[in-house]
Amino acid sequence: MALIENTEKVNYLNALREAIFEEFELNENFIAIGEDIGLLGGAFGVTDGLQARFGTDRVYDAPISEATIVGTACGLCLNGKRAMVEMQFIDFISCGFDQIVNMVATYHYRTAGEVSIPMVIRGPAGAYGGGALYHSQMNEAWFANSPGLKIVCPSTPADAKGLLKSALRDPNPVIFYEIKELYRKRQIEEPVERGDASLVPLGKAKVRREGSDVTIVTYGQNVYHCLDAANNLKAEGFEAEVIDLRTLVPLDKQTVIESMTKTNRLVVVNEAPRTCGFAGEVLANVAEEAFELLDAPPVRISRMDTPVPWAKPLEMHVLPSVESITEAALRTCRY
Amino acid sequence: MAKTDPARTTKERQSKAEKGAADPLPASLTKSDYQELLLQLYLARYFDVRLIKEKKRGRLRGTLYSSHNQEAILVGSLFGLRPTDWISPIHRDMPAFFLKDMRAGWSNPNRSGMSIEEVCGQVWGKVGSPGRARDNWSHIGSTKHKIIHSTSMLAGTIPAACGVVLADRLDGKDSVALTFNGEGSTAQGVFHEAINFASVHKLPVVTIVENNQWAFGTPAHLEYALEDFARRADGYGIPGLIADGQDVIDVYEKVSEAVAWARSGKGPSIVECKSFRAYGHGDHDDDRAAKYRPKDEVKAGRSRDPIGIMKEKMIELGYLSQKEAEKYPVEGKGANDLTDEDFPKQVVEYLAKGVEFAIASPVPPPEEGAMWVFREVE
């Protein structure tokens, strides 16, 4: 299957698309359901051509009914199918919240392991693009606090493909955060493998940059802010290790703690609000399990406890930035 | 859908069936069907009575949502289903778990319904239940038996019902899903969403509305502004039928009609079964319900006992003698006024097996509380 003409470099969106086409090709039990995903091919084009390729029996344009989209997908999974649900924006997932956290997430638990729901709910997420309050959210913490859901957030094309393939094969429900600002970002295009060689396991973090002075843990779009901040730190004489979590649930604590045995300093960055955000969860785990490793107070950098505002100066003011990450990391290094 | 002719009586239908006339409506019931239906009504009533008594003695954990006075809806709607059909009962429908596919034999281990042992295992909170007592009584289910597990978020299983029958349709099977809902849950957004979706895709989903007039402490006129809720179906372009929820035969006929419509590929429908909630919302609410509901309304609502109505029909048809009808006079009586002697032996013995099993089954070990959040990846 040659989806992508240019085999050398693939963007984040086409990597996702390739993952979906490959898995739908391999397993005819996959059903896709979402708003505008068939005829149109998705608001951003992630499912472009999917219905033409696999037919209207496997790719459904649903009415604007997120709860019923998720619930119907749940029923499909109860009866032998696997489901891929697209949220047009991950912000809209709130309309399907009850079905996700009460129906889907708990099914395996409620049935003492009899029934699992092999469902991926994926959708474009994240701020920094002027999407304003309802097209900018990172609401992963809602679901991290709902037992039974895996949570994934890739930052590169290869991870986007490899993690989505793994998510689609997972027997559990997975919420998959796609960073829409990265969908067509030229600077991050990279070659991706075909088939099983492209698989990336869930639950494994990746060290994006090695360093020995401070560990910066992040995921999604903030990976790039942190890498830029690491360059700033280098100019100040500090080497930062940047860890991309890639999967939040299950959390790869080991990679974080191993890094801290070298650096003894921790900064965690996410673009979700501060209070009960996932960065706080990482900090709490380190405080409980690696307190002795800390030579400086661990730091959270997050969005302020605000919605994401629209006008650019407002949006940038409330979100983590290269500057705010650099400054926090420097303070930590100099503590 | 052909609307049921309201003037057509049970007797007319029966006599037509006996003459062997072609009946476009659901298969007509035989004398032994009537006898079985009456017995199932007794079983559903006895199950509820027994649970009320066990609960009052402090032997059960959780809340009992009595199905007293609404048994005809469960018995009648399940009677015409095939073993391959799906159901999604809610909290007030406990008997539905074992009534499903009962025609295959009450104790047939291969029938597509739960055994009384499994259901009682769940009520008593023991490991010998599907789900090992991890969620409360009313939320059991079994994909093997094609029973969707409900949550406490009502109308929330209608989308799943859409999904299971869609999967069957893709696999070339003609199953139908029956979803059970109180009239209170019809105000949920997901009720509208799911029925709209089912009608767009012509999914074989029959939505039963058990209209018992009360959503916990809120009367029906504060839940929707229609005289007959079934008219809501007009907005979806689907049939809306009204059944007398106290009359097991009428429920059977209307639901069978809706099921036949669904199975033939014509899509979903709503069947409103008009009934009345006998007690409080749950057993915790009985005392308050006696105050917030007008006494006259309760008296009138409970005056049409489904067991009594069925007996009258059977007497009319010559299927039951007056003497036989008086043998188990449970109609119109509350749990406190009834003993095991008031019920047919077969019913009492059947439930006794379940209770015996449940009492003997162990409670789950505490560590199971932390298990099965995720399935291990192979």
XYZ file of C-alpha atoms in Angstrom:
713
model
C 0.000 0.000 0.000
C 1.567 3.231 -1.081
C -0.370 5.932 0.665
C 2.426 8.398 0.765
C 4.147 9.346 -2.449
C 7.266 10.656 -0.823
C 8.601 7.716 1.153
C 11.500 9.643 2.578
C 9.727 12.030 4.848
C 6.226 11.844 6.256
C 4.337 14.451 8.215
C 2.556 13.742 11.485
C -0.899 13.644 9.874
C 0.043 11.254 7.103
C 1.840 9.035 9.588
C -1.425 8.722 11.520
C -3.300 8.104 8.319
C -0.865 5.399 7.336
C -1.306 3.684 10.718
C -5.085 3.652 10.305
C -4.985 2.333 6.740
C -2.492 -0.384 7.656
C -4.503 -1.592 10.651
C -7.818 -1.452 8.782
C -6.220 -3.467 6.019
C -4.884 -6.079 8.445
C -8.025 -6.527 10.503
C -11.425 -6.382 8.885
C -13.078 -6.092 12.294
C -12.087 -2.422 12.536
C -14.985 0.015 12.282
C -14.459 3.791 12.204
C -17.116 6.167 13.421
C -17.052 9.928 13.819
C -18.251 13.254 12.519
C -17.398 14.008 8.879
C -14.817 11.224 8.710
C -16.247 9.400 5.700
C -17.415 11.498 2.797
C -15.225 14.435 3.793
C -12.331 12.397 5.179
C -12.221 14.189 8.510
C -12.041 17.862 9.423
C -8.238 17.710 9.114
C -8.044 14.862 6.632
C -6.679 12.132 8.892
C -9.237 9.678 7.486
C -9.049 11.015 3.933
C -9.866 8.152 1.567
C -10.672 5.683 4.352
C -14.338 5.292 3.407
C -13.493 5.091 -0.294
C -11.040 2.325 0.518
C -12.976 0.311 3.113
C -16.587 1.182 2.370
C -19.558 2.616 4.197
C -19.968 -0.561 6.250
C -16.674 0.117 7.988
C -16.466 3.901 8.014
C -19.467 5.795 9.399
C -20.323 9.465 9.224
C -22.195 9.994 12.461
C -24.602 12.754 13.442
C -23.217 15.319 15.910
C -23.762 13.000 18.861
C -20.508 12.265 20.661
C -22.116 10.217 23.432
C -23.857 7.991 20.929
C -20.757 7.721 18.771
C -18.787 6.402 21.746
C -21.652 4.246 22.995
C -22.297 2.697 19.604
C -18.596 1.974 19.265
C -18.801 0.326 22.687
C -21.625 -1.886 21.454
C -19.623 -2.817 18.374
C -16.737 -3.830 20.628
C -19.080 -5.860 22.855
C -19.994 -7.849 19.801
C -16.674 -8.760 18.246
C -15.590 -5.587 16.476
C -12.811 -3.104 17.167
C -13.647 0.573 16.979
C -11.823 3.746 16.075
C -13.702 6.851 17.112
C -12.694 10.287 15.911
C -13.516 13.330 17.979
C -13.525 16.221 15.539
C -11.682 18.198 18.208
C -10.643 16.545 21.424
C -12.471 19.393 23.159
C -15.772 17.825 22.016
C -14.997 14.686 23.978
C -16.766 16.301 26.922
C -20.075 15.593 25.143
C -19.237 11.886 25.255
C -17.744 11.959 28.734
C -20.262 9.749 30.525
C -20.054 7.041 27.898
C -16.260 7.073 28.064
C -15.645 7.119 31.801
C -18.678 5.152 32.983
C -19.517 2.768 30.182
C -16.323 2.131 28.228
C -13.576 2.598 30.830
C -15.224 0.351 33.412
C -16.424 -2.540 31.266
C -13.436 -4.799 31.875
C -13.513 -4.056 35.575
C -17.260 -4.530 35.944
C -17.161 -7.870 34.194
C -14.187 -9.167 36.193
C -12.142 -9.371 33.038
C -14.766 -11.048 30.862
C -15.208 -8.182 28.418
C -12.677 -5.655 27.205
C -13.406 -2.747 24.908
C -10.784 -2.480 22.156
C -11.524 1.121 21.213
C -9.351 4.068 20.278
C -10.817 7.526 20.678
C -8.561 9.913 18.834
C -8.751 13.571 18.018
C -6.877 16.809 17.415
C -5.746 18.501 20.592
C -3.628 21.286 21.927
C -3.204 25.038 22.015
C -0.739 27.577 20.541
C -2.752 27.965 17.351
C -5.452 30.517 18.141
C -8.127 27.859 18.532
C -9.531 29.591 21.612
C -11.440 27.956 24.429
C -13.075 25.071 22.589
C -10.505 24.100 19.976
C -7.344 24.149 22.102
C -7.846 21.844 25.011
C -5.572 19.240 26.508
C -8.037 17.449 28.770
C -5.999 14.303 29.391
C -6.155 14.736 33.159
C -9.914 14.081 33.159
C -9.245 10.654 31.743
C -6.077 9.931 33.695
C -8.353 10.235 36.729
C -10.767 7.674 35.285
C -9.389 4.173 35.800
C -9.518 1.889 32.790
C -8.338 4.224 30.050
C -4.909 4.343 28.476
C -3.740 7.761 27.357
C -1.317 8.431 24.546
C 0.110 11.643 23.111
C 2.765 11.408 20.373
C 5.026 14.274 19.350
C 6.687 12.971 16.176
C 5.477 11.350 12.946
C 7.175 8.022 13.733
C 5.624 7.945 17.188
C 2.266 9.056 15.821
C 2.231 6.075 13.526
C 3.786 3.534 15.846
C 1.757 4.471 18.893
C -1.521 4.639 16.983
C -0.914 1.175 15.581
C -0.216 -0.135 19.072
C -3.278 1.660 20.433
C -5.456 0.151 17.714
C -4.166 -3.314 18.622
C -4.553 -2.822 22.365
C -7.414 -4.720 24.024
C -8.200 -1.702 26.227
C -9.803 1.660 25.463
C -7.218 4.284 24.558
C -7.630 8.066 24.357
C -5.228 9.255 21.703
C -4.245 12.929 21.706
C -3.101 14.134 18.312
C -1.362 17.494 18.314
C -3.072 19.416 15.536
C -0.330 22.080 15.379
C 2.023 19.247 14.417
C -0.226 17.685 11.765
C 1.453 19.420 8.846
C 4.544 20.896 10.484
C 7.303 20.625 7.873
C 10.177 20.859 10.331
C 9.289 17.585 12.047
C 8.687 15.444 8.967
C 10.701 12.258 9.124
C 10.908 8.828 7.537
C 8.574 6.245 9.052
C 8.735 2.493 8.799
C 6.071 0.413 7.090
C 4.066 -2.347 8.767
C 5.056 -3.923 12.073
C 8.519 -2.358 11.945
C 6.834 0.956 12.735
C 5.203 -0.235 15.978
C 5.990 1.766 19.116
C 4.883 0.137 22.382
C 2.530 1.943 24.750
C 3.910 2.794 28.155
C 7.478 3.579 27.120
C 8.893 7.098 27.373
C 11.619 8.305 25.032
C 14.682 10.362 25.833
C 14.668 13.087 23.183
C 17.878 14.745 24.324
C 20.479 13.451 26.709
C 21.863 15.594 29.472
C 23.176 15.353 33.011
C 22.139 18.579 34.783
C 18.338 18.597 34.790
C 15.561 16.231 33.668
C 12.750 17.914 31.781
C 9.708 15.665 31.431
C 6.998 16.549 28.958
C 4.818 15.304 26.083
C 3.036 16.519 22.989
C 3.775 19.931 21.597
C 5.764 20.996 24.653
C 8.498 18.552 23.644
C 9.663 21.144 21.106
C 9.492 23.993 23.595
C 11.576 21.931 25.996
C 14.166 21.073 23.327
C 14.500 24.779 22.523
C 14.815 25.536 26.216
C 17.533 22.880 26.449
C 19.483 24.792 23.773
C 19.123 27.951 25.854
C 20.382 26.060 28.904
C 23.373 24.789 26.981
C 24.371 28.393 26.333
C 24.287 28.868 30.101
C 26.437 25.794 30.628
C 23.755 23.260 31.608
C 22.867 20.045 29.813
C 19.186 19.142 30.033
C 17.805 15.669 29.474
C 14.428 15.919 27.754
C 12.039 13.008 28.215
C 8.964 12.639 26.022
C 6.485 10.513 27.994
C 4.513 9.550 24.848
C 2.112 7.504 26.992
C 0.634 8.976 30.177
C -1.321 5.911 31.247
C 0.462 3.640 31.870
C 3.185 5.996 33.029
C 6.831 5.056 32.441
C 8.134 6.137 35.836
C 11.287 4.139 35.427
C 12.689 6.234 32.586
C 12.055 9.413 34.578
C 13.637 8.102 37.743
C 16.616 6.638 35.892
C 17.255 10.034 34.341
C 17.103 11.668 37.747
C 19.835 9.416 39.069
C 22.031 11.402 36.676
C 20.535 14.866 36.976
C 18.967 15.006 40.462
C 16.767 17.814 39.201
C 13.271 17.743 37.724
C 11.095 20.072 35.686
C 7.768 18.802 34.326
C 6.000 20.671 31.556
C 2.490 20.321 30.195
C 0.087 22.664 28.493
C -2.944 21.617 30.532
C -4.015 23.700 33.538
C -1.852 23.491 36.604
C -4.222 22.206 39.274
C -4.516 18.413 39.043
C -2.753 18.509 35.692
C -0.669 15.530 34.648
C 2.586 17.347 35.455
C 1.544 17.275 39.083
C 1.082 13.518 38.849
C 4.633 13.066 37.580
C 5.927 15.270 40.381
C 3.977 13.332 42.999
C 5.340 10.033 41.758
C 8.907 11.311 41.915
C 8.349 12.809 45.357
C 7.054 9.457 46.620
C 9.490 7.146 44.923
C 12.687 9.148 44.350
C 12.717 11.841 47.014
C 16.320 10.994 47.907
C 17.399 11.771 44.346
C 16.224 15.372 44.468
C 18.840 18.065 44.932
C 16.366 20.854 44.193
C 12.625 21.324 44.547
C 10.859 19.784 41.548
C 8.992 22.263 39.381
C 5.799 22.215 37.344
C 5.389 24.421 34.300
C 1.866 24.397 32.969
C -0.881 26.547 31.613
C -2.202 28.913 34.242
C -5.486 27.762 35.775
C -7.417 29.455 32.989
C -9.209 28.439 29.803
C -7.215 28.954 26.604
C -7.946 32.513 25.426
C -8.096 33.498 21.779
C -6.074 36.676 21.114
C -2.432 35.784 20.660
C -0.929 37.813 23.518
C -3.526 36.333 25.885
C -2.974 32.766 24.697
C 0.812 32.969 24.917
C 0.598 34.591 28.332
C -1.188 31.667 29.949
C 0.701 28.801 28.253
C 4.164 27.388 28.937
C 6.780 28.972 26.678
C 10.422 28.355 25.796
C 11.210 31.330 28.028
C 9.235 30.139 31.024
C 10.686 26.630 30.724
C 14.245 27.988 30.336
C 13.842 30.220 33.332
C 12.425 27.500 35.564
C 15.076 25.006 34.516
C 17.847 27.514 35.140
C 16.507 28.244 38.620
C 16.422 24.524 39.285
C 19.961 24.019 37.992
C 21.255 26.889 40.095
C 19.413 25.935 43.274
C -45.975 -0.448 10.510
C -49.526 -1.692 10.625
C -51.105 -0.118 13.650
C -52.695 -2.610 15.962
C -56.451 -2.404 15.718
C -57.552 -1.459 19.214
C -60.989 -2.960 18.702
C -59.526 -6.371 18.185
C -59.870 -8.399 21.348
C -57.748 -11.212 22.610
C -60.655 -13.568 22.062
C -61.058 -12.553 18.438
C -57.380 -12.992 17.821
C -57.381 -16.333 19.528
C -60.355 -17.645 17.643
C -58.773 -16.507 14.408
C -55.601 -18.349 15.311
C -57.488 -21.497 16.128
C -59.117 -21.358 12.718
C -55.643 -21.232 11.253
C -56.178 -17.884 9.561
C -53.056 -16.159 8.338
C -52.188 -13.535 10.931
C -49.831 -10.781 9.866
C -49.278 -9.975 13.515
C -46.980 -11.858 15.885
C -47.508 -15.552 16.354
C -50.670 -16.096 18.326
C -50.334 -17.574 21.738
C -51.515 -21.012 22.689
C -53.082 -22.114 25.942
C -49.752 -23.380 27.191
C -48.164 -20.015 26.311
C -50.764 -18.309 28.486
C -50.037 -20.726 31.301
C -46.307 -20.112 30.953
C -46.806 -16.347 30.895
C -48.895 -16.467 34.067
C -46.247 -18.569 35.750
C -43.549 -16.109 34.706
C -45.600 -13.261 36.136
C -45.800 -15.155 39.411
C -42.050 -15.780 39.297
C -41.227 -12.127 38.713
C -43.581 -11.114 41.542
C -42.230 -13.746 43.906
C -38.624 -12.754 43.169
C -39.469 -9.174 44.118
C -41.412 -10.183 47.228
C -38.602 -12.417 48.395
C -36.009 -9.703 47.867
C -38.101 -7.156 49.747
C -38.290 -9.551 52.682
C -34.578 -10.407 52.555
C -33.716 -6.724 52.376
C -35.924 -5.904 55.360
C -34.176 -8.620 57.329
C -30.878 -6.900 56.600
C -29.474 -9.755 54.547
C -28.778 -7.788 51.400
C -26.514 -4.853 50.625
C -27.501 -2.026 48.312
C -30.839 -0.812 47.095
C -33.839 -2.754 45.838
C -35.733 -1.130 42.983
C -38.967 -3.038 43.054
C -40.506 -4.210 39.797
C -43.825 -4.909 41.551
C -46.762 -4.003 39.295
C -44.472 -3.727 36.227
C -43.851 -7.440 35.680
C -46.060 -7.637 32.599
C -43.696 -5.322 30.736
C -40.709 -7.574 31.344
C -42.483 -10.879 30.842
C -44.473 -9.750 27.809
C -41.657 -8.037 25.954
C -39.147 -10.849 26.460
C -41.499 -13.682 25.597
C -41.315 -13.221 21.842
C -37.562 -12.712 21.567
C -35.130 -15.110 19.962
C -32.098 -16.407 21.860
C -29.910 -14.394 19.489
C -31.551 -11.092 20.428
C -29.974 -8.550 22.786
C -31.493 -6.795 25.765
C -30.391 -3.973 28.065
C -32.419 -4.010 31.282
C -32.179 -1.297 33.940
C -32.331 -1.229 37.720
C -36.062 -1.913 38.015
C -35.873 -4.884 35.652
C -34.042 -7.467 37.779
C -36.310 -10.355 36.679
C -35.351 -9.646 33.051
C -31.951 -11.213 33.633
C -33.446 -14.669 34.195
C -36.642 -14.189 32.158
C -34.666 -13.820 28.922
C -35.100 -16.909 26.744
C -37.066 -18.691 29.465
C -39.070 -20.512 26.847
C -35.966 -22.635 26.272
C -36.607 -24.148 29.708
C -36.266 -22.436 33.085
C -33.264 -24.500 34.118
C -31.822 -25.141 30.692
C -28.104 -24.377 31.110
C -27.788 -23.475 27.450
C -30.513 -20.880 27.301
C -29.635 -17.318 26.321
C -30.491 -15.816 29.682
C -28.970 -15.860 33.135
C -29.587 -18.714 35.499
C -31.363 -17.936 38.733
C -28.149 -18.936 40.490
C -26.155 -16.259 38.675
C -28.758 -13.599 39.394
C -29.035 -14.505 43.069
C -25.246 -14.724 43.325
C -25.176 -11.116 42.249
C -27.968 -9.996 44.582
C -26.197 -11.585 47.530
C -22.861 -10.041 46.454
C -21.006 -13.295 45.919
C -18.329 -14.492 43.516
C -20.796 -16.885 41.941
C -22.214 -14.096 39.853
C -21.323 -12.653 36.487
C -18.913 -9.862 37.327
C -18.110 -11.314 40.746
C -20.194 -8.717 42.581
C -18.110 -5.791 41.356
C -21.072 -3.610 40.484
C -24.411 -3.621 42.266
C -27.340 -5.960 41.627
C -29.027 -4.119 38.884
C -26.026 -3.604 36.636
C -25.222 -7.172 35.791
C -25.023 -8.347 32.250
C -23.459 -10.996 30.088
C -22.270 -10.624 26.553
C -22.510 -14.415 26.249
C -26.216 -14.213 27.005
C -26.540 -10.998 25.001
C -27.423 -8.824 27.955
C -25.780 -5.392 27.928
C -24.517 -4.179 31.299
C -26.161 -0.946 32.323
C -24.688 1.864 34.387
C -26.593 4.250 36.650
C -26.645 6.810 33.852
C -30.028 6.030 32.413
C -30.646 5.693 28.685
C -26.880 5.187 28.494
C -27.149 1.692 27.058
C -29.230 2.619 23.998
C -26.055 3.540 22.054
C -24.471 0.207 22.993
C -27.643 -1.518 21.812
C -27.179 0.276 18.486
C -23.607 -1.009 18.342
C -24.293 -4.663 19.086
C -27.005 -4.979 16.463
C -24.948 -3.038 13.942
C -22.144 -5.560 14.479
C -24.615 -8.409 13.991
C -25.980 -6.811 10.842
C -22.465 -6.482 9.431
C -22.015 -10.185 10.129
C -25.222 -11.040 8.288
C -27.295 -11.747 11.408
C -30.800 -10.437 11.968
C -30.768 -9.889 15.726
C -32.837 -7.215 17.419
C -32.039 -5.271 20.580
C -34.647 -4.414 23.206
C -33.673 -1.560 25.477
C -35.580 -0.922 28.685
C -35.974 2.605 29.966
C -38.074 4.387 32.514
C -39.985 7.405 31.258
C -37.661 9.500 33.404
C -34.629 8.585 31.316
C -36.302 9.789 28.128
C -35.269 13.344 28.975
C -31.578 12.406 28.750
C -29.753 13.793 25.736
C -28.361 10.389 24.895
C -31.905 8.990 24.583
C -32.515 11.391 21.712
C -29.051 10.951 20.225
C -29.200 7.187 20.141
C -32.718 6.866 18.742
C -31.879 9.445 16.114
C -28.772 7.465 15.190
C -30.747 4.209 15.106
C -33.368 5.751 12.830
C -30.761 7.223 10.475
C -29.163 3.790 10.084
C -32.419 1.823 10.388
C -30.986 -0.195 13.243
C -33.156 -2.917 14.776
C -33.433 -1.308 18.203
C -36.740 -1.362 20.061
C -36.907 1.185 22.859
C -39.284 0.089 25.591
C -40.434 2.945 27.774
C -41.679 1.644 31.084
C -43.871 4.580 31.878
C -44.483 4.129 35.594
C -45.421 7.799 36.001
C -42.670 8.661 38.460
C -38.953 9.371 38.035
C -37.854 9.029 41.651
C -39.756 11.968 43.143
C -40.758 13.751 39.926
C -44.109 13.113 38.250
C -44.338 12.438 34.507
C -45.911 15.809 33.713
C -42.678 17.457 34.812
C -40.597 15.089 32.648
C -42.218 15.572 29.232
C -45.110 17.553 27.814
C -46.921 14.954 25.731
C -50.087 13.142 26.612
C -48.718 9.940 25.115
C -44.943 9.708 25.237
C -44.996 7.330 22.256
C -45.744 10.345 20.028
C -42.108 11.361 20.513
C -41.403 8.703 17.871
C -42.990 10.936 15.218
C -39.992 13.253 15.501
C -37.661 10.447 14.503
C -39.836 9.198 11.680
C -40.289 5.860 13.417
C -43.327 3.993 14.792
C -44.442 4.728 18.325
C -46.684 2.117 19.896
C -48.626 2.239 23.119
C -49.119 -0.876 25.195
C -51.093 -1.403 28.358
C -48.161 -2.177 30.607
C -50.434 -4.055 33.011
C -51.546 -6.465 30.305
C -48.868 -9.007 29.479
C -50.639 -10.044 26.280
C -50.868 -6.489 24.990
C -47.202 -5.904 25.787
C -46.261 -9.148 24.054
C -48.235 -8.214 20.953
C -47.004 -4.635 20.654
C -43.390 -5.481 21.339
C -43.511 -8.459 18.995
C -44.867 -6.156 16.327
C -42.026 -3.727 16.899
C -39.493 -6.565 16.911
C -40.852 -7.965 13.643
C -40.646 -4.485 12.116
C -37.040 -4.169 13.285
C -36.049 -7.643 12.163
C -37.427 -7.053 8.704
C -34.979 -4.178 8.281
C -37.416 -1.309 8.753
C -35.615 0.146 11.722
C -36.198 1.217 15.304
C -39.382 2.003 17.181
C -40.566 3.094 20.587
C -43.055 1.080 22.634
C -44.527 2.999 25.524
C -45.840 0.651 28.186
C -48.141 2.530 30.508
C -47.792 1.353 34.063
C -47.457 2.539 37.638
C -44.648 2.254 40.168
C -45.984 0.325 43.146
C -43.517 1.443 45.804
C -40.893 4.149 46.209
C -38.063 4.689 43.763
C -35.944 2.311 45.807
C -36.581 0.630 49.139
C -34.938 3.632 50.809
C -37.711 5.787 49.381
C -40.824 3.825 50.349
C -41.693 5.979 53.347
C -41.199 9.254 51.522
C -43.026 8.028 48.404
C -46.055 7.436 50.577
C -46.027 11.178 51.246
C -45.032 12.737 47.934
C -47.473 10.690 45.855
C -51.212 11.392 46.145
C -52.969 8.467 47.862
C -55.722 8.277 45.248
C -53.195 8.086 42.451
C -51.334 5.243 44.129
C -54.572 3.373 44.808
C -55.681 3.704 41.201
C -52.248 2.866 39.850
C -52.012 -0.316 41.861
C -55.591 -1.404 41.198
C -54.735 -2.994 37.865
C -52.477 -5.819 38.945
C -50.939 -7.609 35.921
C -51.482 -11.019 37.506
C -55.177 -10.312 38.057
C -55.598 -8.985 34.526
C -53.945 -12.079 33.064
C -56.180 -14.351 35.093
C -59.301 -12.561 33.817
C -58.126 -13.036 30.232
C -57.442 -16.700 30.794
C -60.840 -17.235 32.391
C -62.434 -15.478 29.415
C -60.602 -17.834 27.043
C -61.386 -20.886 29.103
C -57.718 -21.435 29.958
C -58.244 -21.097 33.684
C -61.133 -22.013 35.938
C -62.424 -19.650 38.600
C -61.227 -22.145 41.194
C -57.716 -22.305 39.746
C -57.621 -18.525 39.571
C -58.319 -18.303 43.285
C -55.585 -20.753 44.228
C -52.760 -18.195 44.342
C -54.477 -14.877 45.048
C -51.436 -12.594 45.133
C -52.928 -9.797 43.048
C -53.359 -6.514 44.839
C -51.254 -7.616 47.799
C -48.020 -6.121 49.007
C -44.925 -8.095 49.989
C -45.803 -7.976 53.700
C -49.103 -9.731 53.092
C -47.634 -12.601 51.111
C -45.893 -15.843 52.035
C -44.380 -18.697 50.022
C -47.723 -20.521 50.252
C -49.328 -17.822 48.128
C -47.193 -18.745 45.110
C -47.061 -21.783 42.815
C -44.615 -24.395 44.037
C -42.580 -24.348 40.830
C -41.881 -20.639 41.307
C -40.857 -20.982 44.948
C -38.620 -23.965 44.263
C -36.948 -22.285 41.310
C -35.948 -19.251 43.331
C -34.971 -21.418 46.315
C -32.259 -23.010 44.170
C -30.861 -19.601 43.362
C -30.929 -18.394 46.950
C -29.334 -21.597 48.183
C -26.550 -21.228 45.665
C -26.016 -17.563 46.545
C -25.807 -18.189 50.264
C -23.248 -20.957 49.735
C -21.146 -18.938 47.315
C -18.205 -17.081 48.913
C -17.798 -13.319 49.053
C -15.041 -12.044 46.776
C -11.575 -11.814 48.317
C -10.701 -8.154 49.048
C -7.759 -8.048 46.644
C -10.122 -8.549 43.714
C -11.168 -4.942 44.260
C -7.883 -3.878 42.670
C -7.999 -6.334 39.783
C -9.161 -6.192 36.164
C -8.887 -2.454 35.579
C -7.013 -3.233 32.369
C -6.666 -6.317 30.258
C -3.103 -7.501 29.945
C -1.671 -7.070 26.468
C -0.828 -10.461 25.021
